[in-house]
Amino acid sequence: MKQFDYGKVKEQLKEALDKKRYDHSIRTMRTCIELSKALGCDVEKAKIAGLLHDCAKGLEEKYLLMGYGLSDIISTDLIDSYKALVHSPLGAQVAQREYGVEEEDILNAITYHTTGREGMTLLEKIVFVADAIEPGRMYEDIDKIREIAFVDLDKAVIEVMNANIRHCLQTKRLVHPLTVISRNHYIKKERFKGETI
């Protein structure tokens, strides 16, 4: 992995994002570091993914107009249905082209940090959960999820997905199919943990 210039990237991010989003990114990065140290993940990759996970948030229109592409997760015809999620796959493109990230696993962690997916890597799960439990977040059951995350990350993934789905229901938003598929995957995994087939 090539040398990553954190000072330069932080300055770029600070200029690109509003203060609230930048501060959230720093807190998420720190939470990624804590989780990766506790759970045996590559700390450097988690740190980079945490810092850049929201690098396209609030800038979606700008980057789309610049010709940045999306992915199959949210194609152009689904942008209106999943506006709040567009920054994730778009962010992977921005992280690559604007911030020089080349590692596919870091780009995937950015891509799936809002929806999750079936069979996420440890890095993807850490970024997914860290984004939801960083110290600035406040919602029902968050303290419980924070405790679980350092002990059973898969359970924390399920709880974050439950919270996300509850939020979508309360705000009458669509739930992305990947979140439903991913939640079902991890619930089955928990159910059959320890059983032999």
Coordinates of N, CA and C in Angstrom, one line a residue:
M1 N 0.8 -1.2 0.0 CA 0.0 0.0 0.0 C 0.9 1.3 0.0
K2 N 0.6 2.2 -0.9 CA 1.4 3.4 -1.0 C 1.2 4.3 0.2
Q3 N 2.2 5.2 0.4 CA 2.1 6.1 1.5 C 0.9 7.1 1.4
F4 N 0.2 7.3 2.5 CA -1.0 8.1 2.5 C -0.7 9.3 3.3
D5 N -0.9 10.5 2.6 CA -0.6 11.8 3.3 C -1.8 12.3 4.0
Y6 N -1.9 11.9 5.3 CA -3.1 12.3 6.1 C -3.3 13.8 6.2
G7 N -2.2 14.5 6.4 CA -2.3 16.0 6.5 C -2.9 16.6 5.3
K8 N -2.4 16.2 4.2 CA -2.9 16.8 2.9 C -4.4 16.4 2.7
V9 N -4.7 15.1 2.9 CA -6.1 14.6 2.7 C -7.1 15.3 3.7
K10 N -6.7 15.5 4.9 CA -7.5 16.2 5.9 C -7.8 17.6 5.5
E11 N -6.8 18.3 4.9 CA -7.0 19.7 4.4 C -7.9 19.7 3.3
Q12 N -7.8 18.7 2.3 CA -8.7 18.6 1.2 C -10.1 18.4 1.7
L13 N -10.3 17.4 2.6 CA -11.6 17.1 3.1 C -12.2 18.3 3.8
K14 N -11.4 19.0 4.6 CA -11.9 20.2 5.4 C -12.4 21.2 4.4
E15 N -11.8 21.4 3.3 CA -12.2 22.3 2.3 C -13.4 21.9 1.6
A16 N -13.5 20.6 1.3 CA -14.7 20.1 0.5 C -15.9 19.9 1.3
L17 N -15.8 19.4 2.6 CA -17.0 19.1 3.4 C -17.4 20.3 4.3
D18 N -18.7 20.3 4.7 CA -19.0 21.2 5.8 C -18.5 20.7 7.1
K19 N -18.4 21.6 8.1 CA -17.7 21.3 9.4 C -18.4 20.1 10.0
K20 N -19.7 20.0 10.0 CA -20.4 18.9 10.7 C -19.9 17.5 10.1
R21 N -19.9 17.5 8.7 CA -19.5 16.3 8.0 C -18.1 15.9 8.2
Y22 N -17.2 17.0 8.2 CA -15.8 16.7 8.4 C -15.5 16.2 9.8
D23 N -16.2 16.8 10.8 CA -16.0 16.3 12.2 C -16.5 14.9 12.4
H24 N -17.6 14.6 11.7 CA -18.1 13.2 11.7 C -17.1 12.2 11.1
S25 N -16.5 12.7 10.0 CA -15.5 11.8 9.4 C -14.3 11.5 10.3
I26 N -13.8 12.5 11.0 CA -12.7 12.4 11.9 C -13.1 11.4 13.1
R27 N -14.3 11.6 13.6 CA -14.8 10.7 14.7 C -14.9 9.2 14.2
T28 N -15.4 9.1 12.9 CA -15.6 7.8 12.4 C -14.2 7.1 12.2
M29 N -13.3 7.9 11.7 CA -11.9 7.4 11.5 C -11.4 6.9 12.9
R30 N -11.5 7.6 13.9 CA -11.0 7.2 15.2 C -11.7 6.0 15.7
T31 N -13.0 5.9 15.5 CA -13.8 4.7 15.9 C -13.3 3.5 15.1
C32 N -13.0 3.7 13.8 CA -12.5 2.6 13.0 C -11.1 2.1 13.5
I33 N -10.3 3.0 14.0 CA -9.0 2.7 14.5 C -9.2 1.8 15.8
E34 N -10.1 2.2 16.7 CA -10.4 1.5 17.9 C -10.9 0.1 17.6
L35 N -11.8 0.0 16.7 CA -12.4 -1.3 16.4 C -11.4 -2.2 15.7
S36 N -10.6 -1.7 14.8 CA -9.7 -2.5 14.1 C -8.6 -3.0 15.0
K37 N -8.1 -2.2 16.0 CA -7.2 -2.7 16.9 C -7.7 -3.8 17.8
A38 N -9.0 -3.6 18.2 CA -9.6 -4.6 19.1 C -10.0 -5.9 18.3
L39 N -10.2 -5.8 17.0 CA -10.7 -7.0 16.3 C -9.7 -7.6 15.3
G40 N -8.5 -7.0 15.2 CA -7.5 -7.6 14.4 C -7.6 -7.3 12.9
C41 N -8.0 -6.1 12.6 CA -8.1 -5.6 11.2 C -6.9 -4.7 10.9
D42 N -6.6 -4.6 9.6 CA -5.5 -3.7 9.2 C -5.9 -2.2 9.6
V43 N -5.2 -1.7 10.6 CA -5.5 -0.4 11.2 C -5.4 0.7 10.1
E44 N -4.4 0.6 9.3 CA -4.1 1.7 8.3 C -5.3 1.8 7.3
K45 N -5.7 0.6 6.8 CA -6.8 0.6 5.9 C -8.1 1.1 6.5
A46 N -8.4 0.7 7.8 CA -9.6 1.1 8.5 C -9.6 2.6 8.7
K47 N -8.4 3.1 9.0 CA -8.2 4.6 9.2 C -8.5 5.4 7.9
I48 N -8.0 4.9 6.8 CA -8.2 5.6 5.5 C -9.7 5.5 5.1
A49 N -10.3 4.3 5.2 CA -11.7 4.1 4.9 C -12.6 4.9 5.8
G50 N -12.3 5.0 7.1 CA -13.1 5.8 8.0 C -13.0 7.3 7.7
L51 N -11.9 7.7 7.4 CA -11.7 9.2 7.1 C -12.4 9.6 5.8
L52 N -12.4 8.7 4.8 CA -12.9 9.1 3.5 C -14.3 8.5 3.2
H53 N -14.9 7.9 4.2 CA -16.2 7.2 3.9 C -17.3 8.1 3.4
D54 N -17.3 9.4 3.8 CA -18.3 10.4 3.4 C -17.7 11.5 2.5
C55 N -16.7 11.2 1.8 CA -16.0 12.2 1.0 C -16.8 12.8 -0.1
A56 N -18.0 12.1 -0.5 CA -18.8 12.6 -1.5 C -20.2 13.1 -0.9
K57 N -20.3 13.1 0.4 CA -21.6 13.5 1.0 C -21.8 15.0 0.9
G58 N -23.0 15.3 0.4 CA -23.3 16.7 0.2 C -22.8 17.3 -1.1
L59 N -22.0 16.5 -1.8 CA -21.3 16.9 -3.0 C -21.8 16.0 -4.2
E60 N -22.8 15.3 -4.0 CA -23.2 14.3 -5.0 C -23.5 14.9 -6.4
E61 N -24.2 16.0 -6.4 CA -24.6 16.7 -7.7 C -23.3 17.2 -8.4
K62 N -22.4 17.8 -7.6 CA -21.1 18.3 -8.2 C -20.4 17.1 -8.9
Y63 N -20.2 16.0 -8.2 CA -19.4 14.9 -8.8 C -20.1 14.2 -9.9
L64 N -21.4 14.1 -9.8 CA -22.2 13.5 -11.0 C -22.1 14.4 -12.2
L65 N -22.1 15.7 -12.0 CA -22.0 16.6 -13.1 C -20.6 16.6 -13.7
M66 N -19.6 16.2 -12.9 CA -18.2 16.1 -13.3 C -18.0 14.8 -14.1
G67 N -19.0 13.9 -14.1 CA -18.9 12.7 -14.8 C -18.5 11.5 -14.0
Y68 N -18.5 11.6 -12.7 CA -18.2 10.5 -11.8 C -19.3 9.4 -12.0
G69 N -18.9 8.2 -12.0 CA -19.9 7.1 -12.1 C -20.4 6.6 -10.8
L70 N -21.5 5.9 -10.9 CA -22.1 5.2 -9.8 C -21.8 3.7 -10.0
S71 N -22.6 2.8 -9.4 CA -22.4 1.4 -9.5 C -23.7 0.7 -9.6
D72 N -23.7 -0.6 -9.7 CA -25.0 -1.3 -9.8 C -25.8 -1.1 -8.5
I73 N -25.2 -0.8 -7.4 CA -25.9 -0.6 -6.2 C -26.9 0.5 -6.3
I74 N -26.5 1.6 -6.8 CA -27.5 2.7 -7.1 C -27.1 3.2 -8.5
S75 N -27.9 2.8 -9.5 CA -27.6 3.2 -10.8 C -28.3 4.6 -11.0
T76 N -28.1 5.2 -12.1 CA -28.6 6.5 -12.4 C -30.1 6.6 -12.3
D77 N -30.8 5.5 -12.7 CA -32.3 5.6 -12.6 C -32.8 5.4 -11.2
L78 N -32.0 5.0 -10.3 CA -32.4 4.8 -8.9 C -32.0 6.0 -8.0
I79 N -31.4 7.0 -8.5 CA -30.9 8.1 -7.6 C -32.0 8.7 -6.8
D80 N -33.1 9.0 -7.4 CA -34.2 9.6 -6.7 C -34.8 8.7 -5.6
S81 N -34.7 7.4 -5.8 CA -35.3 6.5 -4.8 C -34.3 6.4 -3.6
Y82 N -33.0 6.5 -3.8 CA -32.1 6.3 -2.7 C -31.1 7.5 -2.6
K83 N -31.7 8.7 -2.5 CA -30.8 9.9 -2.5 C -29.8 9.9 -1.4
A84 N -30.2 9.4 -0.2 CA -29.3 9.4 1.0 C -28.2 8.4 0.9
L85 N -28.2 7.5 -0.1 CA -27.2 6.5 -0.2 C -26.3 6.7 -1.4
V86 N -26.6 7.7 -2.2 CA -25.8 7.9 -3.4 C -24.3 8.2 -3.1
H87 N -24.1 8.9 -2.0 CA -22.7 9.3 -1.7 C -21.8 8.1 -1.4
S88 N -22.3 6.9 -1.1 CA -21.4 5.8 -0.8 C -20.7 5.2 -2.1
P89 N -21.5 4.7 -3.1 CA -20.7 4.3 -4.3 C -20.0 5.4 -5.0
L90 N -20.6 6.6 -4.9 CA -20.0 7.8 -5.5 C -18.7 8.1 -4.8
G91 N -18.7 8.0 -3.5 CA -17.6 8.2 -2.6 C -16.4 7.3 -2.9
A92 N -16.6 6.1 -3.3 CA -15.5 5.2 -3.7 C -14.8 5.7 -4.9
Q93 N -15.6 6.3 -5.9 CA -15.0 6.9 -7.1 C -14.2 8.1 -6.7
V94 N -14.7 8.9 -5.8 CA -14.0 10.2 -5.4 C -12.8 9.8 -4.6
A95 N -12.8 8.8 -3.7 CA -11.7 8.4 -3.0 C -10.5 8.0 -3.9
Q96 N -10.9 7.3 -4.9 CA -9.9 6.8 -5.9 C -9.3 8.0 -6.7
R97 N -10.2 8.8 -7.3 CA -9.7 9.8 -8.2 C -9.2 11.1 -7.6
E98 N -9.8 11.5 -6.5 CA -9.4 12.7 -5.8 C -8.4 12.5 -4.7
Y99 N -8.5 11.4 -4.1 CA -7.6 11.2 -2.9 C -6.6 10.0 -3.1
G100 N -6.6 9.5 -4.3 CA -5.5 8.5 -4.6 C -5.6 7.1 -4.0
V101 N -6.8 6.7 -3.5 CA -6.9 5.4 -2.9 C -7.0 4.3 -4.0
E102 N -6.1 3.3 -4.0 CA -6.1 2.3 -5.0 C -6.6 1.0 -4.5
E103 N -6.6 0.7 -3.2 CA -6.9 -0.6 -2.6 C -8.4 -0.9 -2.8
E104 N -8.7 -2.0 -3.4 CA -10.1 -2.4 -3.7 C -10.9 -2.6 -2.4
D105 N -10.2 -3.1 -1.3 CA -10.9 -3.4 -0.1 C -11.3 -2.1 0.6
I106 N -10.5 -1.1 0.5 CA -10.9 0.2 1.1 C -12.0 0.8 0.3
L107 N -11.9 0.8 -1.0 CA -13.0 1.3 -1.9 C -14.3 0.6 -1.6
N108 N -14.3 -0.7 -1.4 CA -15.5 -1.5 -1.1 C -16.1 -1.1 0.2
A109 N -15.2 -0.9 1.2 CA -15.7 -0.4 2.5 C -16.4 0.9 2.4
I110 N -16.0 1.8 1.6 CA -16.6 3.1 1.3 C -17.9 2.8 0.6
T111 N -17.9 2.0 -0.4 CA -19.1 1.7 -1.3 C -20.3 1.2 -0.5
Y112 N -20.0 0.3 0.5 CA -21.0 -0.4 1.2 C -21.3 0.1 2.6
H113 N -20.7 1.3 3.0 CA -20.9 1.7 4.3 C -22.3 2.1 4.7
T114 N -23.2 2.3 3.8 CA -24.5 2.7 4.1 C -25.5 1.5 4.0
T115 N -25.3 0.7 3.0 CA -26.2 -0.4 2.8 C -25.8 -1.7 3.4
G116 N -24.5 -1.9 3.6 CA -24.0 -3.2 3.9 C -24.2 -4.1 2.7
R117 N -23.7 -5.4 2.9 CA -23.9 -6.4 1.8 C -23.7 -7.7 2.4
E118 N -24.2 -8.8 1.8 CA -24.0 -10.1 2.2 C -22.5 -10.5 2.2
G119 N -22.0 -11.1 3.2 CA -20.6 -11.5 3.3 C -19.6 -10.4 3.3
M120 N -19.8 -9.4 4.0 CA -18.9 -8.3 4.1 C -17.6 -8.7 4.7
T121 N -16.5 -8.1 4.3 CA -15.2 -8.3 4.9 C -15.1 -7.7 6.3
L122 N -14.1 -8.0 7.1 CA -14.0 -7.4 8.4 C -13.8 -5.9 8.3
L123 N -13.1 -5.5 7.3 CA -12.9 -4.0 7.1 C -14.2 -3.3 6.8
E124 N -15.0 -4.0 5.9 CA -16.3 -3.4 5.5 C -17.2 -3.3 6.7
K125 N -17.3 -4.3 7.5 CA -18.1 -4.3 8.7 C -17.7 -3.3 9.7
I126 N -16.4 -3.1 9.9 CA -15.9 -2.1 10.8 C -16.3 -0.7 10.4
V127 N -16.1 -0.4 9.1 CA -16.5 1.0 8.6 C -18.0 1.2 8.7
F128 N -18.8 0.1 8.4 CA -20.3 0.2 8.5 C -20.7 0.5 9.9
V129 N -20.1 -0.2 10.9 CA -20.5 -0.1 12.3 C -19.9 1.2 12.8
A130 N -18.7 1.5 12.5 CA -18.1 2.8 13.1 C -18.8 4.0 12.7
D131 N -19.3 4.1 11.4 CA -20.1 5.2 11.0 C -21.3 5.4 11.8
A132 N -21.9 4.3 12.3 CA -23.1 4.3 13.0 C -23.0 4.6 14.5
I133 N -21.8 4.3 15.1 CA -21.6 4.3 16.5 C -20.6 5.4 17.0
E134 N -20.0 6.1 16.0 CA -19.0 7.2 16.4 C -19.7 8.1 17.5
P135 N -18.8 8.7 18.4 CA -19.3 9.4 19.6 C -20.4 10.5 19.3
G136 N -20.4 11.0 18.1 CA -21.4 12.1 17.8 C -22.8 11.5 17.5
R137 N -22.9 10.2 17.3 CA -24.2 9.7 17.0 C -25.1 9.5 18.3
M138 N -26.4 9.7 18.2 CA -27.3 9.5 19.3 C -28.6 8.9 18.7
Y139 N -29.0 7.7 19.1 CA -30.3 7.2 18.8 C -30.6 6.0 19.7
E140 N -31.7 5.5 19.6 CA -32.2 4.4 20.5 C -31.2 3.2 20.4
D141 N -30.8 2.6 21.6 CA -30.0 1.4 21.7 C -28.5 1.6 21.2
I142 N -28.1 2.9 21.0 CA -26.7 3.0 20.5 C -25.7 2.6 21.6
D143 N -25.9 2.8 22.8 CA -24.9 2.4 23.9 C -24.8 0.9 23.8
K144 N -25.9 0.2 23.7 CA -25.8 -1.3 23.6 C -25.0 -1.7 22.4
I145 N -25.2 -1.1 21.2 CA -24.5 -1.4 20.0 C -23.0 -1.1 20.2
R146 N -22.7 0.0 20.8 CA -21.3 0.3 21.0 C -20.6 -0.8 21.8
E147 N -21.2 -1.3 22.8 CA -20.7 -2.4 23.7 C -20.5 -3.7 22.8
I148 N -21.5 -4.0 22.1 CA -21.5 -5.3 21.3 C -20.4 -5.2 20.3
A149 N -20.2 -4.1 19.7 CA -19.3 -4.0 18.5 C -17.9 -4.5 18.8
F150 N -17.4 -4.3 20.0 CA -16.1 -4.8 20.4 C -16.0 -6.2 20.8
V151 N -17.2 -6.9 20.9 CA -17.3 -8.3 21.3 C -17.8 -9.2 20.2
D152 N -18.8 -8.7 19.5 CA -19.4 -9.5 18.4 C -19.8 -8.6 17.3
L153 N -19.0 -8.4 16.4 CA -19.2 -7.4 15.3 C -20.4 -7.8 14.4
D154 N -20.6 -9.0 14.2 CA -21.8 -9.4 13.4 C -23.1 -9.0 14.0
K155 N -23.2 -9.2 15.3 CA -24.4 -8.8 16.1 C -24.5 -7.3 16.0
A156 N -23.4 -6.6 16.1 CA -23.5 -5.1 15.9 C -24.0 -4.7 14.5
V157 N -23.5 -5.4 13.5 CA -24.0 -5.2 12.1 C -25.5 -5.3 12.1
I158 N -26.0 -6.4 12.6 CA -27.5 -6.6 12.7 C -28.2 -5.5 13.4
E159 N -27.7 -5.1 14.5 CA -28.3 -4.0 15.3 C -28.3 -2.7 14.6
V160 N -27.2 -2.4 13.9 CA -27.1 -1.1 13.1 C -28.1 -1.2 11.9
M161 N -28.2 -2.4 11.3 CA -29.2 -2.5 10.2 C -30.7 -2.4 10.7
N162 N -30.9 -2.9 11.9 CA -32.2 -2.8 12.5 C -32.5 -1.3 12.7
A163 N -31.6 -0.6 13.3 CA -31.7 0.9 13.5 C -32.0 1.6 12.2
N164 N -31.2 1.3 11.2 CA -31.4 1.9 9.9 C -32.8 1.7 9.3
I165 N -33.2 0.4 9.4 CA -34.5 0.1 8.8 C -35.6 0.8 9.6
R166 N -35.5 0.8 11.0 CA -36.5 1.6 11.8 C -36.5 3.0 11.3
H167 N -35.4 3.6 11.1 CA -35.3 5.0 10.6 C -36.0 5.2 9.3
C168 N -35.8 4.3 8.4 CA -36.4 4.3 7.1 C -38.0 4.2 7.2
L169 N -38.4 3.3 8.1 CA -39.9 3.2 8.3 C -40.5 4.4 8.9
Q170 N -39.8 5.0 9.9 CA -40.3 6.2 10.6 C -40.3 7.4 9.6
T171 N -39.4 7.5 8.7 CA -39.3 8.6 7.8 C -39.9 8.3 6.4
K172 N -40.5 7.1 6.3 CA -41.2 6.7 5.1 C -40.3 6.7 3.9
R173 N -39.0 6.2 4.1 CA -38.1 6.1 3.0 C -38.0 4.6 2.6
L174 N -37.5 4.4 1.4 CA -37.4 3.0 0.9 C -36.2 2.4 1.6
V175 N -36.3 1.1 1.9 CA -35.1 0.3 2.4 C -34.4 -0.3 1.2
H176 N -33.1 -0.1 1.1 CA -32.4 -0.6 0.0 C -32.4 -2.1 0.1
P177 N -32.6 -2.8 -1.0 CA -32.6 -4.3 -1.0 C -31.3 -4.9 -0.5
L178 N -30.2 -4.3 -0.7 CA -28.9 -4.9 -0.1 C -28.9 -4.9 1.4
T179 N -29.6 -3.9 2.0 CA -29.7 -3.9 3.5 C -30.5 -5.1 4.0
V180 N -31.6 -5.3 3.3 CA -32.5 -6.5 3.7 C -31.8 -7.8 3.5
I181 N -31.2 -8.0 2.3 CA -30.4 -9.2 2.0 C -29.3 -9.4 3.0
S182 N -28.6 -8.3 3.3 CA -27.4 -8.4 4.2 C -27.9 -8.7 5.7
R183 N -29.0 -8.1 6.1 CA -29.5 -8.3 7.4 C -29.9 -9.8 7.6
N184 N -30.7 -10.3 6.6 CA -31.1 -11.7 6.6 C -29.9 -12.7 6.6
H185 N -28.8 -12.3 5.9 CA -27.6 -13.1 5.9 C -27.0 -13.2 7.3
Y186 N -26.9 -12.1 8.0 CA -26.2 -12.1 9.3 C -27.1 -12.7 10.4
I187 N -28.4 -12.5 10.2 CA -29.4 -13.2 11.2 C -29.2 -14.7 11.1
K188 N -29.2 -15.2 9.8 CA -29.0 -16.7 9.6 C -27.7 -17.1 10.2
K189 N -26.7 -16.3 10.0 CA -25.3 -16.6 10.5 C -25.3 -16.7 12.0
E190 N -26.0 -15.8 12.6 CA -26.1 -15.8 14.1 C -26.9 -17.0 14.6
R191 N -27.9 -17.3 13.9 CA -28.8 -18.4 14.3 C -28.1 -19.7 14.3
F192 N -27.3 -19.9 13.3 CA -26.6 -21.2 13.1 C -25.2 -21.2 13.6
K193 N -24.8 -20.1 14.3 CA -23.4 -20.1 14.8 C -23.2 -21.3 15.8
G194 N -22.1 -21.9 15.6 CA -21.8 -23.1 16.5 C -22.4 -24.4 16.1
E195 N -23.4 -24.4 15.2 CA -24.0 -25.6 14.8 C -23.2 -26.2 13.6
T196 N -23.1 -27.5 13.6 CA -22.4 -28.2 12.5 C -23.4 -28.8 11.5
I197 N -23.1 -28.8 10.3 CA -24.1 -29.3 9.3 C -23.6 -30.6 8.8

